[in-house]
Amino acid sequence: MNENEGILELVEMLYNMVSEAWGVPLGNDKCLVDRNQALDIIEEIKNQLPAEIAEAKRLVSRRDDFIGNAKREGESIRKMAEERARKLVDEQEIVKMARARAEEVIANAENKSRELRRAANEYVDEALKGAEDSVNQSLEILRQSRARYRSAAAGYRQTAAKDEE
């Protein structure tokens, strides 16, 4: 089970805990929840969120490595083109052809490098968006559960206060 599934599973557990909790008399939307169990689940969610962030950082690092490799490959191709051009300096016509070919190879390498950077940026951006969406979804579910819990707890306190009167 990966961290993302773990967080969603914990949120589902918290949701089930609240939805299956015993209702409070005279309070249709109120329920009793084991505070320690709910707090344990919330603590576990808080502990797993840094793993989501670490995964996003890992993806950014991989993108940077990917771009660095593309630059090195482009530089290697450029150096090979320059070396080949130097070897063809013997005759004027060969020199002209070599320069044209070297420029073509360099242009192709630069184009390939740009394409690789763009692809890497799109991949990382999409992966980070997915991670962000997952974290935002988990946080929204957690906020909703917390709001329901607070509402239930407030209702329970009100009901208890009325019963004492």
mmCIF file of N, CA and C in Angstrom, residues 53-67 116-133:
data_model
loop_
_atom_site.group_PDB
_atom_site.id
_atom_site.type_symbol
_atom_site.label_atom_id
_atom_site.label_comp_id
_atom_site.label_asym_id
_atom_site.label_seq_id
_atom_site.Cartn_x
_atom_site.Cartn_y
_atom_site.Cartn_z
ATOM 1 N N ILE A 53 4.689 14.863 0.395
ATOM 2 C CA ILE A 53 5.550 15.994 0.052
ATOM 3 C C ILE A 53 6.921 15.490 -0.404
ATOM 4 N N ALA A 54 7.450 14.481 0.260
ATOM 5 C CA ALA A 54 8.745 13.910 -0.125
ATOM 6 C C ALA A 54 8.663 13.334 -1.529
ATOM 7 N N GLU A 55 7.548 12.711 -1.873
ATOM 8 C CA GLU A 55 7.376 12.147 -3.215
ATOM 9 C C GLU A 55 7.393 13.269 -4.252
ATOM 10 N N ALA A 56 6.742 14.374 -3.958
ATOM 11 C CA ALA A 56 6.747 15.511 -4.886
ATOM 12 C C ALA A 56 8.168 16.044 -5.076
ATOM 13 N N LYS A 57 8.936 16.134 -3.984
ATOM 14 C CA LYS A 57 10.328 16.591 -4.081
ATOM 15 C C LYS A 57 11.155 15.611 -4.900
ATOM 16 N N ARG A 58 10.897 14.312 -4.726
ATOM 17 C CA ARG A 58 11.619 13.291 -5.483
ATOM 18 C C ARG A 58 11.336 13.450 -6.980
ATOM 19 N N LEU A 59 10.094 13.751 -7.324
ATOM 20 C CA LEU A 59 9.741 13.940 -8.730
ATOM 21 C C LEU A 59 10.451 15.155 -9.312
ATOM 22 N N VAL A 60 10.532 16.226 -8.540
ATOM 23 C CA VAL A 60 11.241 17.416 -9.009
ATOM 24 C C VAL A 60 12.721 17.091 -9.219
ATOM 25 N N SER A 61 13.303 16.330 -8.311
ATOM 26 C CA SER A 61 14.700 15.939 -8.436
ATOM 27 C C SER A 61 14.910 15.087 -9.686
ATOM 28 N N ARG A 62 13.975 14.161 -9.940
ATOM 29 C CA ARG A 62 14.081 13.319 -11.139
ATOM 30 C C ARG A 62 13.992 14.173 -12.390
ATOM 31 N N ARG A 63 13.132 15.182 -12.364
ATOM 32 C CA ARG A 63 13.005 16.068 -13.526
ATOM 33 C C ARG A 63 14.323 16.804 -13.752
ATOM 34 N N ASP A 64 14.927 17.299 -12.679
ATOM 35 C CA ASP A 64 16.199 18.000 -12.800
ATOM 36 C C ASP A 64 17.282 17.077 -13.352
ATOM 37 N N ASP A 65 17.314 15.835 -12.895
ATOM 38 C CA ASP A 65 18.272 14.855 -13.423
ATOM 39 C C ASP A 65 18.025 14.619 -14.908
ATOM 40 N N PHE A 66 16.756 14.498 -15.269
ATOM 41 C CA PHE A 66 16.384 14.259 -16.658
ATOM 42 C C PHE A 66 16.861 15.417 -17.539
ATOM 43 N N ILE A 67 16.642 16.640 -17.085
ATOM 44 C CA ILE A 67 17.074 17.821 -17.839
ATOM 45 C C ILE A 67 18.598 17.863 -17.924
ATOM 46 N N LEU A 116 12.948 17.424 -24.808
ATOM 47 C CA LEU A 116 13.104 16.599 -23.613
ATOM 48 C C LEU A 116 12.798 17.409 -22.353
ATOM 49 N N ARG A 117 13.263 18.663 -22.303
ATOM 50 C CA ARG A 117 12.968 19.519 -21.154
ATOM 51 C C ARG A 117 11.468 19.756 -21.036
ATOM 52 N N ARG A 118 10.843 20.051 -22.170
ATOM 53 C CA ARG A 118 9.406 20.310 -22.149
ATOM 54 C C ARG A 118 8.646 19.058 -21.687
ATOM 55 N N ALA A 119 9.034 17.898 -22.211
ATOM 56 C CA ALA A 119 8.373 16.643 -21.809
ATOM 57 C C ALA A 119 8.585 16.384 -20.321
ATOM 58 N N ALA A 120 9.801 16.614 -19.850
ATOM 59 C CA ALA A 120 10.090 16.399 -18.428
ATOM 60 C C ALA A 120 9.277 17.366 -17.564
ATOM 61 N N ASN A 121 9.209 18.611 -17.968
ATOM 62 C CA ASN A 121 8.441 19.600 -17.207
ATOM 63 C C ASN A 121 6.959 19.236 -17.173
ATOM 64 N N GLU A 122 6.422 18.783 -18.309
ATOM 65 C CA GLU A 122 5.015 18.398 -18.347
ATOM 66 C C GLU A 122 4.768 17.184 -17.452
ATOM 67 N N TYR A 123 5.671 16.218 -17.506
ATOM 68 C CA TYR A 123 5.520 15.007 -16.684
ATOM 69 C C TYR A 123 5.534 15.365 -15.198
ATOM 70 N N VAL A 124 6.518 16.158 -14.795
ATOM 71 C CA VAL A 124 6.632 16.513 -13.378
ATOM 72 C C VAL A 124 5.455 17.386 -12.953
ATOM 73 N N ASP A 125 5.053 18.317 -13.820
ATOM 74 C CA ASP A 125 3.924 19.174 -13.488
ATOM 75 C C ASP A 125 2.664 18.344 -13.289
ATOM 76 N N GLU A 126 2.438 17.376 -14.171
ATOM 77 C CA GLU A 126 1.254 16.532 -14.048
ATOM 78 C C GLU A 126 1.335 15.663 -12.792
ATOM 79 N N ALA A 127 2.516 15.121 -12.503
ATOM 80 C CA ALA A 127 2.681 14.293 -11.305
ATOM 81 C C ALA A 127 2.474 15.131 -10.041
ATOM 82 N N LEU A 128 3.022 16.328 -10.026
ATOM 83 C CA LEU A 128 2.858 17.202 -8.867
ATOM 84 C C LEU A 128 1.394 17.630 -8.708
ATOM 85 N N LYS A 129 0.720 17.875 -9.834
ATOM 86 C CA LYS A 129 -0.694 18.238 -9.765
ATOM 87 C C LYS A 129 -1.488 17.080 -9.183
ATOM 88 N N GLY A 130 -1.169 15.863 -9.608
ATOM 89 C CA GLY A 130 -1.855 14.695 -9.055
ATOM 90 C C GLY A 130 -1.636 14.576 -7.560
ATOM 91 N N ALA A 131 -0.388 14.774 -7.124
ATOM 92 C CA ALA A 131 -0.086 14.715 -5.693
ATOM 93 C C ALA A 131 -0.813 15.834 -4.950
ATOM 94 N N GLU A 132 -0.806 17.033 -5.546
ATOM 95 C CA GLU A 132 -1.489 18.172 -4.924
ATOM 96 C C GLU A 132 -2.989 17.906 -4.821
ATOM 97 N N ASP A 133 -3.586 17.386 -5.892
ATOM 98 C CA ASP A 133 -5.015 17.077 -5.875
ATOM 99 C C ASP A 133 -5.329 16.048 -4.798
#
